[in-house]
Amino acid sequence: MEMKSNMTEVITLLVSRINSVAQGGANHSKIARIASKSILSEVVERIHTKGLASDNTAIGKYSTKPIYVSTSSNVGSKEAFGAPVGKTGVDMFKSGKKHRSRYFPGGYNEFKTSIDRNQLGSVNLTLSGQMQNQLAVLPTNGGWGIGFQNAELLKRAVMFETQKYKKQIWALTADEKNMLKEVITFEVKNAILRTNSN
């Protein structure tokens, strides 16, 4: 009795699928992109909703040093911001010229509170929403990752980490790294072991 086997074809197919998930393989970039997309919403929520850095501690506290904020820098409602007034509470300089900024004796913390952007009582890096909206999944030399679509925002993000708050903010937390590994593992298994013809 003659025995026939498709073992050679099966092994060839498996080797081909394994090679497809290795760097440079047909599925490698696709898996990196799926994994990056899956973690992006987690990073955005952590930073811009919860106000947490990469070590899961608060990013920082807003300054309470008195400041002037120009009406053109106001991203909240004009009503919430209030009329432009100086330190003494009047809307005109002695020269008769009108103020174009508002004095906040409680600093940036008071400004963000007054325009209803300080629900946490600590830094969440959300004022206009620009940083949050420009954080995206982008191609990299090795595949895909999360970064800023705008060079100015990248510069600002680096300044926040290295100068202002002196801690990593956009690096993944331990939980986010584990989640990323789970997604990659699932996608790699799916690419190698799938039984459909795709």
Tab-separated table of C-alpha atoms in Angstrom:
chain	number	residue	atom	x	y	z
A	1	MET	CA	0.000	0.000	0.000
A	2	GLU	CA	1.370	3.387	-1.049
A	3	MET	CA	1.242	6.248	1.488
A	4	LYS	CA	0.951	9.824	0.290
A	5	SER	CA	1.630	12.919	2.363
A	6	ASN	CA	1.412	16.653	1.834
A	7	MET	CA	3.928	17.228	4.645
A	8	THR	CA	6.415	18.948	2.336
A	9	GLU	CA	3.793	21.431	1.144
A	10	VAL	CA	2.604	22.096	4.704
A	11	ILE	CA	6.140	22.701	5.974
A	12	THR	CA	6.915	24.947	2.982
A	13	LEU	CA	3.749	26.962	3.655
A	14	LEU	CA	4.575	27.289	7.378
A	15	VAL	CA	8.152	28.396	6.651
A	16	SER	CA	6.795	30.968	4.195
A	17	ARG	CA	4.340	32.293	6.792
A	18	ILE	CA	7.029	32.433	9.496
A	19	ASN	CA	9.281	34.369	7.116
A	20	SER	CA	6.400	36.759	6.383
A	21	VAL	CA	6.306	37.960	10.015
A	22	ALA	CA	10.087	38.403	10.297
A	23	GLN	CA	11.588	41.841	9.676
A	24	GLY	CA	11.324	42.579	5.966
A	25	GLY	CA	8.577	39.972	5.547
A	26	ALA	CA	5.230	40.726	3.913
A	27	ASN	CA	3.299	40.730	7.217
A	28	HIS	CA	5.902	42.372	9.475
A	29	SER	CA	4.944	45.968	8.679
A	30	LYS	CA	1.220	45.160	8.749
A	31	ILE	CA	1.510	43.648	12.246
A	32	ALA	CA	3.569	46.616	13.509
A	33	ARG	CA	0.905	48.995	12.174
A	34	ILE	CA	-1.986	47.057	13.764
A	35	ALA	CA	-0.127	46.915	17.102
A	36	SER	CA	0.686	50.644	17.026
A	37	LYS	CA	-2.924	51.539	16.208
A	38	SER	CA	-4.194	49.340	19.042
A	39	ILE	CA	-2.041	51.098	21.645
A	40	LEU	CA	-2.505	54.698	20.428
A	41	SER	CA	-5.877	55.209	22.145
A	42	GLU	CA	-4.436	53.885	25.421
A	43	VAL	CA	-1.534	56.366	25.294
A	44	VAL	CA	-3.829	59.289	24.398
A	45	GLU	CA	-6.227	58.476	27.245
A	46	ARG	CA	-3.413	58.091	29.787
A	47	ILE	CA	-1.755	61.399	28.918
A	48	HIS	CA	-4.609	63.650	27.844
A	49	THR	CA	-7.480	62.341	29.975
A	50	LYS	CA	-5.805	60.923	33.079
A	51	GLY	CA	-2.731	63.204	33.079
A	52	LEU	CA	-0.285	60.356	33.746
A	53	ALA	CA	3.356	60.022	32.698
A	54	SER	CA	5.026	56.772	31.588
A	55	ASP	CA	5.629	55.754	35.222
A	56	ASN	CA	1.881	56.176	35.972
A	57	THR	CA	2.451	59.196	38.216
A	58	ALA	CA	0.928	62.627	37.577
A	59	ILE	CA	2.718	64.472	34.769
A	60	GLY	CA	2.940	67.539	36.986
A	61	LYS	CA	1.123	70.464	38.534
A	62	TYR	CA	0.176	73.706	36.809
A	63	SER	CA	2.012	76.820	37.882
A	64	THR	CA	0.291	79.185	40.307
A	65	LYS	CA	2.711	82.018	39.533
A	66	PRO	CA	0.638	85.037	38.369
A	67	ILE	CA	0.445	85.451	34.585
A	68	TYR	CA	-1.159	87.476	31.828
A	69	VAL	CA	-2.912	85.493	29.089
A	70	SER	CA	-3.745	87.270	25.839
A	71	THR	CA	-7.254	86.963	24.472
A	72	SER	CA	-5.760	85.420	21.318
A	73	SER	CA	-4.321	82.548	23.425
A	74	ASN	CA	-7.722	81.750	24.921
A	75	VAL	CA	-9.083	78.453	23.579
A	76	GLY	CA	-12.108	78.376	25.888
A	77	SER	CA	-15.269	80.443	25.654
A	78	LYS	CA	-14.877	84.226	25.810
A	79	GLU	CA	-17.413	84.295	28.624
A	80	ALA	CA	-15.443	81.803	30.736
A	81	PHE	CA	-12.171	83.616	30.027
A	82	GLY	CA	-13.651	86.965	31.012
A	83	ALA	CA	-12.845	90.470	29.872
A	84	PRO	CA	-9.219	91.528	29.387
A	85	VAL	CA	-8.152	93.202	32.633
A	86	GLY	CA	-4.871	94.063	34.284
A	87	LYS	CA	-3.475	93.332	37.703
A	88	THR	CA	-5.573	96.094	39.293
A	89	GLY	CA	-8.818	94.792	37.760
A	90	VAL	CA	-9.330	97.623	35.264
A	91	ASP	CA	-9.651	97.118	31.515
A	92	MET	CA	-7.545	100.104	30.436
A	93	PHE	CA	-3.995	101.261	30.856
A	94	LYS	CA	-3.380	104.745	32.258
A	95	SER	CA	-2.744	105.820	28.668
A	96	GLY	CA	-6.359	104.956	27.804
A	97	LYS	CA	-5.366	101.967	25.688
A	98	LYS	CA	-7.484	98.826	26.280
A	99	HIS	CA	-5.941	95.656	27.724
A	100	ARG	CA	-5.622	92.740	25.317
A	101	SER	CA	-4.842	90.194	28.007
A	102	ARG	CA	-6.282	89.044	31.294
A	103	TYR	CA	-4.360	88.848	34.553
A	104	PHE	CA	-4.637	85.555	36.461
A	105	PRO	CA	-3.224	85.904	39.989
A	106	GLY	CA	-3.416	82.107	40.389
A	107	GLY	CA	-1.265	81.554	37.305
A	108	TYR	CA	-1.745	78.974	34.570
A	109	ASN	CA	-3.662	76.805	37.032
A	110	GLU	CA	-6.301	79.525	37.446
A	111	PHE	CA	-6.410	80.185	33.692
A	112	LYS	CA	-7.056	76.513	32.849
A	113	THR	CA	-9.619	76.264	35.641
A	114	SER	CA	-11.445	79.385	34.463
A	115	ILE	CA	-11.857	78.021	30.916
A	116	ASP	CA	-12.933	74.608	32.274
A	117	ARG	CA	-9.810	72.722	31.146
A	118	ASN	CA	-8.522	71.685	34.578
A	119	GLN	CA	-10.825	68.857	35.642
A	120	LEU	CA	-7.943	66.831	37.104
A	121	GLY	CA	-6.292	69.604	39.069
A	122	SER	CA	-3.015	68.485	37.499
A	123	VAL	CA	-1.333	68.553	34.082
A	124	ASN	CA	-2.991	66.652	31.236
A	125	LEU	CA	-1.314	68.495	28.331
A	126	THR	CA	-4.671	69.387	26.800
A	127	LEU	CA	-5.475	72.985	26.045
A	128	SER	CA	-6.375	73.319	22.368
A	129	GLY	CA	-6.310	69.543	21.733
A	130	GLN	CA	-3.555	69.991	19.159
A	131	MET	CA	-1.033	67.620	20.772
A	132	GLN	CA	-3.694	64.994	21.359
A	133	ASN	CA	-4.995	65.205	17.788
A	134	GLN	CA	-1.572	65.197	16.142
A	135	LEU	CA	-0.314	62.087	17.976
A	136	ALA	CA	-0.653	59.371	15.360
A	137	VAL	CA	0.571	56.057	13.987
A	138	LEU	CA	3.457	56.861	11.630
A	139	PRO	CA	5.864	54.827	9.482
A	140	THR	CA	9.373	54.384	10.920
A	141	ASN	CA	12.595	52.838	9.632
A	142	GLY	CA	11.685	49.553	11.331
A	143	GLY	CA	7.964	49.538	10.548
A	144	TRP	CA	5.394	51.634	12.417
A	145	GLY	CA	5.241	53.561	15.680
A	146	ILE	CA	3.498	56.392	17.501
A	147	GLY	CA	4.683	59.949	17.003
A	148	PHE	CA	3.765	63.514	16.105
A	149	GLN	CA	2.802	64.520	12.580
A	150	ASN	CA	4.104	68.020	13.255
A	151	ALA	CA	7.771	68.878	13.940
A	152	GLU	CA	6.831	71.801	16.215
A	153	LEU	CA	4.705	69.548	18.416
A	154	LEU	CA	7.508	66.989	18.595
A	155	LYS	CA	9.834	69.767	19.745
A	156	ARG	CA	7.281	70.786	22.392
A	157	ALA	CA	6.878	67.172	23.562
A	158	VAL	CA	10.663	66.825	23.963
A	159	MET	CA	10.746	70.104	25.917
A	160	PHE	CA	7.989	68.862	28.254
A	161	GLU	CA	9.928	65.675	28.974
A	162	THR	CA	13.453	67.047	29.207
A	163	GLN	CA	12.967	70.541	30.641
A	164	LYS	CA	9.536	71.254	32.077
A	165	TYR	CA	8.390	68.036	33.780
A	166	LYS	CA	11.682	66.102	33.597
A	167	LYS	CA	10.081	62.679	33.120
A	168	GLN	CA	9.091	60.375	30.294
A	169	ILE	CA	5.535	61.008	29.167
A	170	TRP	CA	5.113	59.416	25.728
A	171	ALA	CA	7.115	56.239	26.364
A	172	LEU	CA	4.874	53.222	26.964
A	173	THR	CA	3.975	52.154	30.501
A	174	ALA	CA	4.626	48.561	31.622
A	175	ASP	CA	0.921	47.752	31.074
A	176	GLU	CA	0.941	49.313	27.609
A	177	LYS	CA	4.035	47.288	26.680
A	178	ASN	CA	2.295	44.093	27.835
A	179	MET	CA	-0.799	45.009	25.840
A	180	LEU	CA	1.380	45.651	22.784
A	181	LYS	CA	3.051	42.242	23.204
A	182	GLU	CA	-0.355	40.562	23.431
A	183	VAL	CA	-1.546	42.209	20.214
A	184	ILE	CA	1.681	41.314	18.382
A	185	THR	CA	1.540	37.705	19.652
A	186	PHE	CA	-2.067	37.361	18.523
A	187	GLU	CA	-1.342	38.841	15.085
A	188	VAL	CA	1.800	36.720	14.578
A	189	LYS	CA	-0.078	33.532	15.524
A	190	ASN	CA	-2.902	34.506	13.216
A	191	ALA	CA	-0.513	35.162	10.313
A	192	ILE	CA	1.285	31.824	10.792
A	193	LEU	CA	-1.524	29.489	11.810
A	194	ARG	CA	-4.525	30.813	9.898
A	195	THR	CA	-6.358	28.155	7.909
A	196	ASN	CA	-7.971	30.432	5.344
A	197	SER	CA	-6.316	31.131	2.015
A	198	ASN	CA	-5.433	34.801	2.668
